[in-house]
Coordinates of C-alpha atoms in Angstrom, one line a residue:
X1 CA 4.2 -56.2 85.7
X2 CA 0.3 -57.0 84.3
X3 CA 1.6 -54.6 81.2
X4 CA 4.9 -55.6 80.3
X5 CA 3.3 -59.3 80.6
X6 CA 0.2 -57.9 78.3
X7 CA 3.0 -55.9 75.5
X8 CA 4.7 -59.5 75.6
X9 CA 1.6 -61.3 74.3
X10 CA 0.2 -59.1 71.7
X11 CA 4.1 -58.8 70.4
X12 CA 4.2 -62.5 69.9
X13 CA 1.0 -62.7 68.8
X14 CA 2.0 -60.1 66.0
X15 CA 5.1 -62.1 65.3
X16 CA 3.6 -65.2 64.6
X17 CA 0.5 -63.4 62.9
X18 CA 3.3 -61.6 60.4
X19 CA 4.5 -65.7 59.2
X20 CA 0.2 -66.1 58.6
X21 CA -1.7 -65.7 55.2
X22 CA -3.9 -63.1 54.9
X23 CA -7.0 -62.8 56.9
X24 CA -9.7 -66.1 57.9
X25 CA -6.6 -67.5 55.6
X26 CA -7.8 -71.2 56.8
X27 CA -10.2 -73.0 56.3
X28 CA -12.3 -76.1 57.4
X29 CA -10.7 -79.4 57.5
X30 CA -11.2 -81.9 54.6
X31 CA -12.6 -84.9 56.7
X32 CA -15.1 -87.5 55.0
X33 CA -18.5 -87.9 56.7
X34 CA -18.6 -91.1 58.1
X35 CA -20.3 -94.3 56.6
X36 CA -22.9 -94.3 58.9
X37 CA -23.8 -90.5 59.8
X38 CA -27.3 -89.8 59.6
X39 CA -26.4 -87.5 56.2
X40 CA -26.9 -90.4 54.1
X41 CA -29.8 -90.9 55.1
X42 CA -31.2 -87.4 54.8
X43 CA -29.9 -86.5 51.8
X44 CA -30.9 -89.9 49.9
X45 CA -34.5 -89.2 50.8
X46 CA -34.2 -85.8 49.8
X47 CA -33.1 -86.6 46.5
X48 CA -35.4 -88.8 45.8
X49 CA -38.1 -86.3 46.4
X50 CA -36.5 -84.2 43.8
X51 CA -35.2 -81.7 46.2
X52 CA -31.4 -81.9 44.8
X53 CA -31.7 -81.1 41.3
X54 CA -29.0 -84.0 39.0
X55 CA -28.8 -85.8 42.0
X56 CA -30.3 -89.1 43.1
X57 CA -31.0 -91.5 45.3
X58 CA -28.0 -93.7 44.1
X59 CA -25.5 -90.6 44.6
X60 CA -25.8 -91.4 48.3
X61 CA -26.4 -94.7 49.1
X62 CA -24.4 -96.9 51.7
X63 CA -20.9 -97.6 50.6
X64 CA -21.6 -96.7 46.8
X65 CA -19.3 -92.9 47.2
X66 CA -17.9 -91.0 50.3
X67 CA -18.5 -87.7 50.6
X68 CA -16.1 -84.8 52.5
X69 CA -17.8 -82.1 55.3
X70 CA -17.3 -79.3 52.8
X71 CA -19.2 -81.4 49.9
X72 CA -22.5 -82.0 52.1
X73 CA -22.1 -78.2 52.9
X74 CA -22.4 -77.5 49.1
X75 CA -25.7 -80.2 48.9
X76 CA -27.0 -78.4 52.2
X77 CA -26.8 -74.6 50.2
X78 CA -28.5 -76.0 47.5
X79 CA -31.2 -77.8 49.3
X80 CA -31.5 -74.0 50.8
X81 CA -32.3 -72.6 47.8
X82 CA -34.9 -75.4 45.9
X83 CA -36.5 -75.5 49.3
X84 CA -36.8 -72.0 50.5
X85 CA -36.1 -69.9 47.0
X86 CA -38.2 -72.1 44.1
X87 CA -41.9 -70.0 44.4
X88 CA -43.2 -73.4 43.2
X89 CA -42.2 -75.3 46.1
X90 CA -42.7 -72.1 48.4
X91 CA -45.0 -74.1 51.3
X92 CA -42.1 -76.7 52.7
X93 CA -43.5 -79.7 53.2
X94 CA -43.0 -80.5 56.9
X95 CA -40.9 -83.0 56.9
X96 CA -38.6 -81.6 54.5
X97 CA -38.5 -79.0 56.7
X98 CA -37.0 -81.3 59.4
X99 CA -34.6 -82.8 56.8
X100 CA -33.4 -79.7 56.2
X101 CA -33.1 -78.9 60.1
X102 CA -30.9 -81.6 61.0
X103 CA -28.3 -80.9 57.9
X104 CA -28.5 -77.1 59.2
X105 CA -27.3 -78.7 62.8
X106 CA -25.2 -80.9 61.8
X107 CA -22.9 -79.0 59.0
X108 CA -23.3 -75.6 61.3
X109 CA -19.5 -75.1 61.1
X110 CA -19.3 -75.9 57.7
X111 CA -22.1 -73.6 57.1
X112 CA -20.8 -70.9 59.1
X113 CA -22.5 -71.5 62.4
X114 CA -25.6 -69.8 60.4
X115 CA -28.7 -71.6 60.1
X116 CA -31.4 -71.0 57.7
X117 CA -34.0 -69.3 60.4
X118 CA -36.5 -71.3 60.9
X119 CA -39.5 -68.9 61.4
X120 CA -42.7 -70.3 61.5
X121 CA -41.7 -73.1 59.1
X122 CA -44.0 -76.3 60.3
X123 CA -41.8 -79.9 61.1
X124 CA -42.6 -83.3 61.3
X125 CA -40.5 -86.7 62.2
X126 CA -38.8 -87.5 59.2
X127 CA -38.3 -91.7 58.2
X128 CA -36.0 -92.1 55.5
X129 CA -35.5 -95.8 53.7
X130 CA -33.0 -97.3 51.5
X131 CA -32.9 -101.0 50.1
X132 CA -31.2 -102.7 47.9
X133 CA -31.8 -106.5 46.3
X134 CA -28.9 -107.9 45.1
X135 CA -28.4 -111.3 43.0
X136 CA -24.6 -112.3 43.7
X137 CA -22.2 -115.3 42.5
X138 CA -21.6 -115.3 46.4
X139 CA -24.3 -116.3 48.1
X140 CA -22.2 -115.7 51.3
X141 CA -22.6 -111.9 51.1
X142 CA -26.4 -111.4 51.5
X143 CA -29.5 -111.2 49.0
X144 CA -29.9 -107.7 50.0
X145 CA -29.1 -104.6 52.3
X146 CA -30.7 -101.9 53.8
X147 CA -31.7 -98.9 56.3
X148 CA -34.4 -97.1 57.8
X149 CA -34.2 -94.1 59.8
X150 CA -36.3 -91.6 61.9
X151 CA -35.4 -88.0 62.5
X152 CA -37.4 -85.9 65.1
X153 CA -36.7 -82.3 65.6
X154 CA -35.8 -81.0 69.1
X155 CA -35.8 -77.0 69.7
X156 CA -34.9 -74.2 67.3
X157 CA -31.8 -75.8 66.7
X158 CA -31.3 -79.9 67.3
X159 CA -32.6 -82.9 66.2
X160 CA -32.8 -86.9 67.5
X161 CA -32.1 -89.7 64.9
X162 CA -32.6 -93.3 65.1
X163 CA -31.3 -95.7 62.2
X164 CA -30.9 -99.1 62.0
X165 CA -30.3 -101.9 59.0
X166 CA -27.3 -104.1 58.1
X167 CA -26.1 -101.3 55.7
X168 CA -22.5 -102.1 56.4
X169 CA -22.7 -105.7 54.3
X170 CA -22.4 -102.7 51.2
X171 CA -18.6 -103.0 51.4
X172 CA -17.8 -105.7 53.6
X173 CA -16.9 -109.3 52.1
X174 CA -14.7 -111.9 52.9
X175 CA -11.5 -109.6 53.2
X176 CA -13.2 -108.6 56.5
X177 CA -14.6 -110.8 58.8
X178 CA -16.4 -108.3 60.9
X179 CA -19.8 -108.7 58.5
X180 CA -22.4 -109.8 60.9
X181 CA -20.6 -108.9 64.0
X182 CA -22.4 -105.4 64.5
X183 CA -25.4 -104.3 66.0
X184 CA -28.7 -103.5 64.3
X185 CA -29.0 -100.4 65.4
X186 CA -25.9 -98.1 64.9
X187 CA -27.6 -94.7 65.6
X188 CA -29.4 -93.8 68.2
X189 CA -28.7 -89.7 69.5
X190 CA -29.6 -86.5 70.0
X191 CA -27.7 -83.4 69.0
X192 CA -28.9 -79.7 70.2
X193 CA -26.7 -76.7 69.0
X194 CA -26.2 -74.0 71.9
X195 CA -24.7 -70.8 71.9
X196 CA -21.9 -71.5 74.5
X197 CA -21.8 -75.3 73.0
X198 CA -23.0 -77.7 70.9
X199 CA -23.9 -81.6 72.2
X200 CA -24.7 -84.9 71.3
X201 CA -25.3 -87.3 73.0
X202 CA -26.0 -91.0 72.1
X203 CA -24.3 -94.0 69.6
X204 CA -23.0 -92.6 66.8
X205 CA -20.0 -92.9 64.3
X206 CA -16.6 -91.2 64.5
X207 CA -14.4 -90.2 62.1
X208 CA -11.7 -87.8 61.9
X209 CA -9.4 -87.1 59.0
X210 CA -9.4 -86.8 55.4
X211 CA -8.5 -90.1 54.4
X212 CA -11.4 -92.0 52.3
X213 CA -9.9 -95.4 52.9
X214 CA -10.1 -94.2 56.6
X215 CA -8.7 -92.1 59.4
X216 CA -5.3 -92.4 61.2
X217 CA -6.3 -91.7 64.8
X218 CA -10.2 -92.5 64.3
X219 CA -12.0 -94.0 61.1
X220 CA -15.3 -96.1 61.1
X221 CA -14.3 -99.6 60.7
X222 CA -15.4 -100.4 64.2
X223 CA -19.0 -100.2 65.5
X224 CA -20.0 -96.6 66.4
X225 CA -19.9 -96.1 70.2
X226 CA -22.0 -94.6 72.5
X227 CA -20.5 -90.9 73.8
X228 CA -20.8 -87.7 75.4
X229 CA -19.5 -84.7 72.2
X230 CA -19.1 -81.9 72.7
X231 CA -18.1 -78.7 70.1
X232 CA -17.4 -75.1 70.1
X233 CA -16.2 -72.4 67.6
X234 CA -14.3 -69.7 68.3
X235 CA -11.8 -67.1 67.6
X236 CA -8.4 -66.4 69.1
X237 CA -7.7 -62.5 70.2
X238 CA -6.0 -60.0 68.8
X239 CA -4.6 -60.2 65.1
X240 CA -3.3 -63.6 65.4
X241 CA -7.1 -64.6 65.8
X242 CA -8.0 -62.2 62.8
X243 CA -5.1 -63.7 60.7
X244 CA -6.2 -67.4 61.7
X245 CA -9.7 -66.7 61.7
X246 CA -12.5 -69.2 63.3
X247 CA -11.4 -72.2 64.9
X248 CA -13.6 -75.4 65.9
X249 CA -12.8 -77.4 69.1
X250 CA -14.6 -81.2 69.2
X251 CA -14.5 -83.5 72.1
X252 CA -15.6 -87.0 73.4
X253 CA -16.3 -89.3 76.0
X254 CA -17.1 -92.8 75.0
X255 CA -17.6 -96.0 76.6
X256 CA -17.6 -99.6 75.2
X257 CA -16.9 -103.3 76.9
X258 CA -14.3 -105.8 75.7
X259 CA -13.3 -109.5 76.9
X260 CA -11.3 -109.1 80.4
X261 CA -7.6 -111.0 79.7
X262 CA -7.0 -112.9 82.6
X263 CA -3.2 -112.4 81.9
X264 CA -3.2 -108.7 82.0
X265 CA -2.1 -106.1 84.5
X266 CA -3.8 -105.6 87.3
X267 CA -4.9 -101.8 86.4
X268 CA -5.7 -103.3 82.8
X269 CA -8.0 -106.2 83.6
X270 CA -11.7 -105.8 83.4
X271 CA -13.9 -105.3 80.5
X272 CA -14.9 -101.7 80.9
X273 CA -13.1 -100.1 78.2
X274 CA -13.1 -95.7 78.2
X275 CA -12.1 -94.0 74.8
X276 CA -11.5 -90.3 74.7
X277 CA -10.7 -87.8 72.0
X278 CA -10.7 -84.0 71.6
X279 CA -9.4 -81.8 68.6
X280 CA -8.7 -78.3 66.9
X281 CA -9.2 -76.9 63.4
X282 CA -8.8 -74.2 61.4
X283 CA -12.9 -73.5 60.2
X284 CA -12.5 -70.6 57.9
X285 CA -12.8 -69.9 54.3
X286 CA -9.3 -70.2 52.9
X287 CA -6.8 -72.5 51.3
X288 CA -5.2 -74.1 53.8
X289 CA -6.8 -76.2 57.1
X290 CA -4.6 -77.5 59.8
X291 CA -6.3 -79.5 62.9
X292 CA -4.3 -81.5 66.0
X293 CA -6.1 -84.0 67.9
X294 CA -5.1 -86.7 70.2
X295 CA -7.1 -89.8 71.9
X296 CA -6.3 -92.5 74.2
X297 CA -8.1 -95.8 75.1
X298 CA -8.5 -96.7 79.0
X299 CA -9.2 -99.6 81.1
X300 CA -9.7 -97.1 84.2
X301 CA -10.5 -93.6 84.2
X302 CA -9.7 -91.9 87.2
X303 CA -11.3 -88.6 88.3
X304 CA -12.6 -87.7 85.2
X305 CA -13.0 -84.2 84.8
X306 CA -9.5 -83.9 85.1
X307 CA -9.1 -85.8 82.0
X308 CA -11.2 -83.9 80.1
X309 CA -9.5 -80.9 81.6
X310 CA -6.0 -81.9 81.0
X311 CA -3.8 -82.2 77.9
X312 CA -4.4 -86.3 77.9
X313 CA -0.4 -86.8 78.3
X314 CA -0.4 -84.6 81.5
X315 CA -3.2 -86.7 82.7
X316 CA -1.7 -90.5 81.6
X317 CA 1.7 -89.2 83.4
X318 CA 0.6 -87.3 86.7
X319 CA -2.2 -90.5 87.4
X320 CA 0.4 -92.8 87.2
X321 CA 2.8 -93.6 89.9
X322 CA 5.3 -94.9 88.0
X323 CA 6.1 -91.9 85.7
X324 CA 8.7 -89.0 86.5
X325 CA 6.9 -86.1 85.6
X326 CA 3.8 -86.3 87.8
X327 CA 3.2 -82.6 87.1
X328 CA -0.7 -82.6 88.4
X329 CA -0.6 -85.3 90.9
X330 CA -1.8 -83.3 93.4
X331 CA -5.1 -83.6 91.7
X332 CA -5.0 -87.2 91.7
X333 CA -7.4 -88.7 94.6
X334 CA -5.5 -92.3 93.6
X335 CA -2.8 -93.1 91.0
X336 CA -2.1 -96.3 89.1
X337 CA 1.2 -98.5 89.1
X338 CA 2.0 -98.2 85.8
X339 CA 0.7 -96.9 81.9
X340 CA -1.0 -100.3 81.6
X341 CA -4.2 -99.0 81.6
X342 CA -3.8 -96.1 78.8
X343 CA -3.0 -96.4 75.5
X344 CA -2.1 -92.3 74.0
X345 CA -2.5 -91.3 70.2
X346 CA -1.6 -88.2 68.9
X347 CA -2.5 -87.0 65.7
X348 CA -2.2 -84.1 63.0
X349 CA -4.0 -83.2 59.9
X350 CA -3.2 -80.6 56.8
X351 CA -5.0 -79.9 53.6
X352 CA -4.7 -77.4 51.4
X353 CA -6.9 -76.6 48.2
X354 CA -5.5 -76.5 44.8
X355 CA -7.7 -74.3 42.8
X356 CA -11.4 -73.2 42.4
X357 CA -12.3 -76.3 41.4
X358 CA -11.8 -77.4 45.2
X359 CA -9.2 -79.8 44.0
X360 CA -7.0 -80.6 47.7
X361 CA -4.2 -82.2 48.6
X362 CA -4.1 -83.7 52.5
X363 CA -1.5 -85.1 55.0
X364 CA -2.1 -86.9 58.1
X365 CA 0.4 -87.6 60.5
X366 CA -0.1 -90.3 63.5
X367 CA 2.2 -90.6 66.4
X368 CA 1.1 -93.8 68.8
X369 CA 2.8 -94.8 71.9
X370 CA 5.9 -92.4 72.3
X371 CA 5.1 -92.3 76.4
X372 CA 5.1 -88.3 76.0
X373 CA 6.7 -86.5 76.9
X374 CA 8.7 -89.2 78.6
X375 CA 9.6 -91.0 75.5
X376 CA 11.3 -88.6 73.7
X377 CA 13.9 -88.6 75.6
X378 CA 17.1 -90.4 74.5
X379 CA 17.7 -91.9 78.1
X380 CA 14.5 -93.6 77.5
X381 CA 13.8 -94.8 73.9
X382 CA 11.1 -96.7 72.4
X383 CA 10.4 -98.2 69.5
X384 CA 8.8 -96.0 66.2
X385 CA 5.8 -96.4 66.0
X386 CA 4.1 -93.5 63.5
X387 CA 1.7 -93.5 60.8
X388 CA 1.4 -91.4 57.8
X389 CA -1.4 -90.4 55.3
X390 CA -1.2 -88.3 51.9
X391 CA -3.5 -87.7 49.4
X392 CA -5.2 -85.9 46.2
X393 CA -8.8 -85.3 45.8
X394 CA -10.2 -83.8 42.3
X395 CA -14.5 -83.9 42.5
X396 CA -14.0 -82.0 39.5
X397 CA -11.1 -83.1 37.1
X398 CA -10.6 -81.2 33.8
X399 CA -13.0 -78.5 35.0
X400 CA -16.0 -80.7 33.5
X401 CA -18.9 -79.9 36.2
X402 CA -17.8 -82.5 38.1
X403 CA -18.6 -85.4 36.3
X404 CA -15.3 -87.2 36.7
X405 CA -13.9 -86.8 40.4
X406 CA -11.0 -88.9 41.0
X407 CA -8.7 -89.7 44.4
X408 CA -5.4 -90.6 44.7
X409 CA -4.4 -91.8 48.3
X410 CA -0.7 -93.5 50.1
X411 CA -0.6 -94.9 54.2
X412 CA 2.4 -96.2 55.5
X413 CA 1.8 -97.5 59.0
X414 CA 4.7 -98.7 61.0
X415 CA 4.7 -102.4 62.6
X416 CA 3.1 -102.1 66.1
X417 CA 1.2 -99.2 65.9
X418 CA -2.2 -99.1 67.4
X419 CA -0.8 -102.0 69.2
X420 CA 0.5 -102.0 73.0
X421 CA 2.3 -104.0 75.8
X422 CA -0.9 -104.1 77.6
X423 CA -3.3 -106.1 75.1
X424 CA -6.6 -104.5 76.9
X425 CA -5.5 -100.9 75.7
X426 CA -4.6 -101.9 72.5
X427 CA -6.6 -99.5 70.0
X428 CA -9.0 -101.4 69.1
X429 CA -12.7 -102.5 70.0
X430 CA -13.0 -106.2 69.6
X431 CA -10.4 -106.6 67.5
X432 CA -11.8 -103.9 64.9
X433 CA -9.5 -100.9 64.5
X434 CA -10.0 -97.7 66.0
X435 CA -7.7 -96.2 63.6
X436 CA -6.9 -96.3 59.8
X437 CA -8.5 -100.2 58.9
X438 CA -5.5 -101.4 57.7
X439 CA -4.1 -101.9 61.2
X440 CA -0.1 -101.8 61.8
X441 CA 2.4 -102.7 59.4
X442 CA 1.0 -101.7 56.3
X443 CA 1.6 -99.4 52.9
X444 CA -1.6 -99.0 50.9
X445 CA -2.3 -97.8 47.4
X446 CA -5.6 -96.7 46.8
X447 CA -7.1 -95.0 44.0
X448 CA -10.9 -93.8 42.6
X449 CA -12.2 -92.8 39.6
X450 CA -16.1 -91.4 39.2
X451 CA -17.4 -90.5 35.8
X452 CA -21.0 -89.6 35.3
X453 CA -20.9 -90.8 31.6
X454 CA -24.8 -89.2 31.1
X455 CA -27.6 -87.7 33.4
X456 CA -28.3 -91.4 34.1
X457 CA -24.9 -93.5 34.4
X458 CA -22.7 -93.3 36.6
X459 CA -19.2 -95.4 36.8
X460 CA -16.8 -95.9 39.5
X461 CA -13.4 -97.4 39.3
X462 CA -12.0 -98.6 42.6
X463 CA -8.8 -100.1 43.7
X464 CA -6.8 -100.7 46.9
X465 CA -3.5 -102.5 47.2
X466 CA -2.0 -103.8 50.8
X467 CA 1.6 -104.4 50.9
X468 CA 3.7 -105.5 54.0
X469 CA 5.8 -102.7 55.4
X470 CA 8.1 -104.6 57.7
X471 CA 8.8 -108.0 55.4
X472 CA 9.9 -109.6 58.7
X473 CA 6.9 -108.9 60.8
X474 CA 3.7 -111.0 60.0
X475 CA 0.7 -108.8 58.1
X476 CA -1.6 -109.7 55.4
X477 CA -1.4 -108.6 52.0
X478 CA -4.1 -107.8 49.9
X479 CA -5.2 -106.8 46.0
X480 CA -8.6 -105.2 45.3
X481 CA -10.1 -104.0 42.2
X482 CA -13.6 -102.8 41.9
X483 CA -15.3 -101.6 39.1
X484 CA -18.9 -100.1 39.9
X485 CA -22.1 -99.2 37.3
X486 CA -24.9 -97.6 38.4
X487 CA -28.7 -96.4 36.4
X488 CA -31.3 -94.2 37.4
X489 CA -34.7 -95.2 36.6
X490 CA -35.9 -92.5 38.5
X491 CA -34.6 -90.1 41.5
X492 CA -35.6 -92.8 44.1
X493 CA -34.8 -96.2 42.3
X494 CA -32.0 -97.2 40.5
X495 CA -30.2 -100.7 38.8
X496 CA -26.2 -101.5 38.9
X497 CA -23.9 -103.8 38.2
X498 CA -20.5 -104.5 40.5
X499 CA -17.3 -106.5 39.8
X500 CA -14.8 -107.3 42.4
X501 CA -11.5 -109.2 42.2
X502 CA -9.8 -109.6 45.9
X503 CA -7.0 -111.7 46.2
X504 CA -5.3 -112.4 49.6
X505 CA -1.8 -113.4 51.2
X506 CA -1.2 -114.2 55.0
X507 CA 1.2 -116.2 55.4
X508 CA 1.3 -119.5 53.5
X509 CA -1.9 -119.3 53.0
X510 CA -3.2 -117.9 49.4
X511 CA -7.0 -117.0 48.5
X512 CA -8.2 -115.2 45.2
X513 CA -11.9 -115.2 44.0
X514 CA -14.2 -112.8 41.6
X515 CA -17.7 -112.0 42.8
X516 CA -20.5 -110.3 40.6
X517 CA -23.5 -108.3 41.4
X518 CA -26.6 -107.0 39.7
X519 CA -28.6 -104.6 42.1
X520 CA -31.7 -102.7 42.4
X521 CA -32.0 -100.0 44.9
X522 CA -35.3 -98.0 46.0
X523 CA -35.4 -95.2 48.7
X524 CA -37.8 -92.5 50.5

């Protein structure tokens, strides 16, 4: 019986590895690094020192360009090479050294899961800084912005960061309210990569997907949370897992507090608030990437292992008395009454690269509240609620170097997604969305155009239209146009100039104004 059961699997593991590409035929997803990852920082500094040859302090400062995984991989090779390969810079200066570390750790998969060795190269804690003055026709927005960070090197293979600043007043203006309502200190972890598994843990930002405007299922709108992650690559058996090649599995446990709603549920009231996510990629080195993920946000989290154990819709349906297919609940050491107290998101991502010049194109599908598996059936319907995500991405149009990138991106998110029934679980944290920043109801048009005109300019040609979905439901709509100049003086220090138009529509209620900026940036 074990060998008919043992032909059976490697048979259908040959049948779906015969509908595969050829071998490691997938590769790593196509997700932006978020705003406020520790990258920045590093690589900023690092250019400023003159360790990234063309680049500059400007190319990474907050909010001026978003970069994707596989594009900090590229910085993080060459960095190898000036720091390691260049005879004249042959004795690393400690803290470069530790700058280099924490890239290694953080872009592992990327990288390969290969890490420069370290050897007996010396470290040191690493503070970065970034400022900018700004003279604005809005006094409202600030007379400057800024960050400092510390990185300190933990083991052969980890590092702890610390940042703080109000960097986020970069891109947020009157559109969004939220400037002001975030804490000082955003960053604050500690990451050590294993051999069975890499963890951080600590407040940090998440982001999954591709999208630059920002993620379906998880984007960075929202203040980063503190959390338990948790990831792992590996390789399925047999010739599917040759055909596939590596994969990458990422998990989380994070914890936040909101408001308790005196009206809500009784398993919803409270102000503990639980947010979990896990996902799996595709982390080779070919054309297409494919990744899966889902999340759900909790007022209660009952015996928790099981929910990190547990597809999350097993675990919402067999901890809650209520539901019909209570397939685990002999697991469960108490049930709740109903699915007041979870809120489940499912969500899958595809990409697929162009050409050599790394140009992709990217999907991202969100399904929100279908009660799975209960609520695809037709006994029991529920009301769509899906988002969508496609885009283009060319960092090097007409084959020119890469000095004119340019993005093309479309959401369409139904009315009442991210929403729910039970207001505490709605996905959100204060009000700030979890997911893609345009919130339900929604089609956006966005589109961005970098040219480095010489060695020293740099332009940057932003727009982002908001258009009501549902006419019938209520939702803002928005027009933005940016237009963006930036000048090197030298790799640490730079002037710009910035131009915004934003006009707005909720409701009845009209708004249009013009703000402009003159800038001067300086950085260690």
């Amino acid at each position: 019986m074990r060998n008919r059961c043992t032909a059976r699997l490697r048979a259908a593991s040959c049948c779906v590895a015969v509908l595969l590409p050829g071998a490691a035929a997938f590769a790593g997803p196509a997700d932006i690094v978020p705003r406020g990852s520790i990258a920045y920082d590093l690589m900023g500094s690092l250019a400023s020192g003159g360790s990234l040859p063309g680049l500059s302090l400007r190319d990474f400062f907050r909010g001026d360009r978003l970069y994707t995984r596989a594009e900090f991989a590229d910085f993080v090779r060459r960095l190898r090479r000036g720091l390691t390969e260049d005879s004249a810079r042959a004795n690393i200066l400690p803290a470069d050294s530790t700058a280099l570390l924490a890239l290694e750790t953080e872009f592992a998969a990327e990288l390969g899961g290969i890490a420069l060795p370290r050897g007996d190269r010396p470290v040191a804690v690493r503070v970065t800084g970034a400022f900018k003055a700004r003279a604005l026709t809005d006094p409202d927005a600030g007379s400057g912005i800024g960050r400092v960070s510390v990185i300190l090197p933990v083991g052969r293979d980890g590092y702890a960061a610390l940042a703080g600043g109000n960097f986020r007043n970069e891109w947020y203006d009157e559109s969004a309210p939220r400037k002001g309502g975030y804490p000082l200190i955003e960053t604050a972890f500690i990451r050590v990569n294993g051999r069975a598994l890499d963890v951080s843990v600590g407040r940090m930002p998440l982001r999954w997907g591709p999208g630059y405007v920002g993620g379906m299922l998880l984007s960075d709108d929202s203040p980063s949370l503190p959390q338990i992650r948790v990831e792992k690559i590996f390789r399925l058996p047999g010739t599917l897992g040759r055909r596939v090649g590596p994969l990458r599995f990422e998990q989380f446990d994070a914890q936040f507090f909101e408001d308790d709603i005196p009206g809500a549920l009784p398993d919803a009231r409270g102000t503990r608030r639980y947010l979990l996510g896990r996902r799996i990629e595709t982390n080779g080195e070919g054309r297409f990437s494919f990744s899966a993920g889902e999340a759900f946000k909790s007022t209660r989290l009952p015996d928790p292992i099981f929910a990190n154990l547990l597809p999350f819709f097993v675990y919402q349906n067999s901890w809650t008395e209520s539901s019909r297919r209570r397939t685990f609940a002999f697991l469960a050491s108490g049930a709740l009454p109903d699915t007041g107290w979870l809120n489940y998101l499912a969500d899958i991502n595809l990409s697929y690269r162009a050409d050599a010049r790394r140009t992709s194109l990217y999907a991202d599908l969100l399904l929100d509240d279908v009660q799975a598996p209960d609520g695809f059936n037709l006994g029991n319907p529920t009301p769509r609620k899906i988002g969508g995500q496609v885009g283009v991405y060319a960092p090097d149009l007409g084959g020119l170097g890469g000095k004119v990138a340019l993005r093309l991106e479309f959401a369409t998110i139904d009315a009442g997604t991210y929403a729910n029934a039970s207001l505490p679980v709605a996905y959100d944290q204060n009000g700030v969305s979890l997911g893609h920043p345009s919130g339900p109801n929604a089609e956006v048009y966005f589109g961005r155009l970098d040219v480095a005109a010489t060695s020293k300019l740099k332009l940057a040609l932003e727009g982002t239209l908001r258009r009501r979905k549902d006419r019938s439901e209520p939702a803002p709509k928005t027009d933005r146009l940016g237009l963006y100049a930036t000048y090197a003086l030298r790799r640490g220090a730079f002037v710009g100039a910035r131009f915004e138009h934003l006009q707005t529509e909720n409701g009845a209620v009209t708004a249009s104004s013009d703000r402009a900026e003159l800038n001067l940036g300086i950085g260690f």
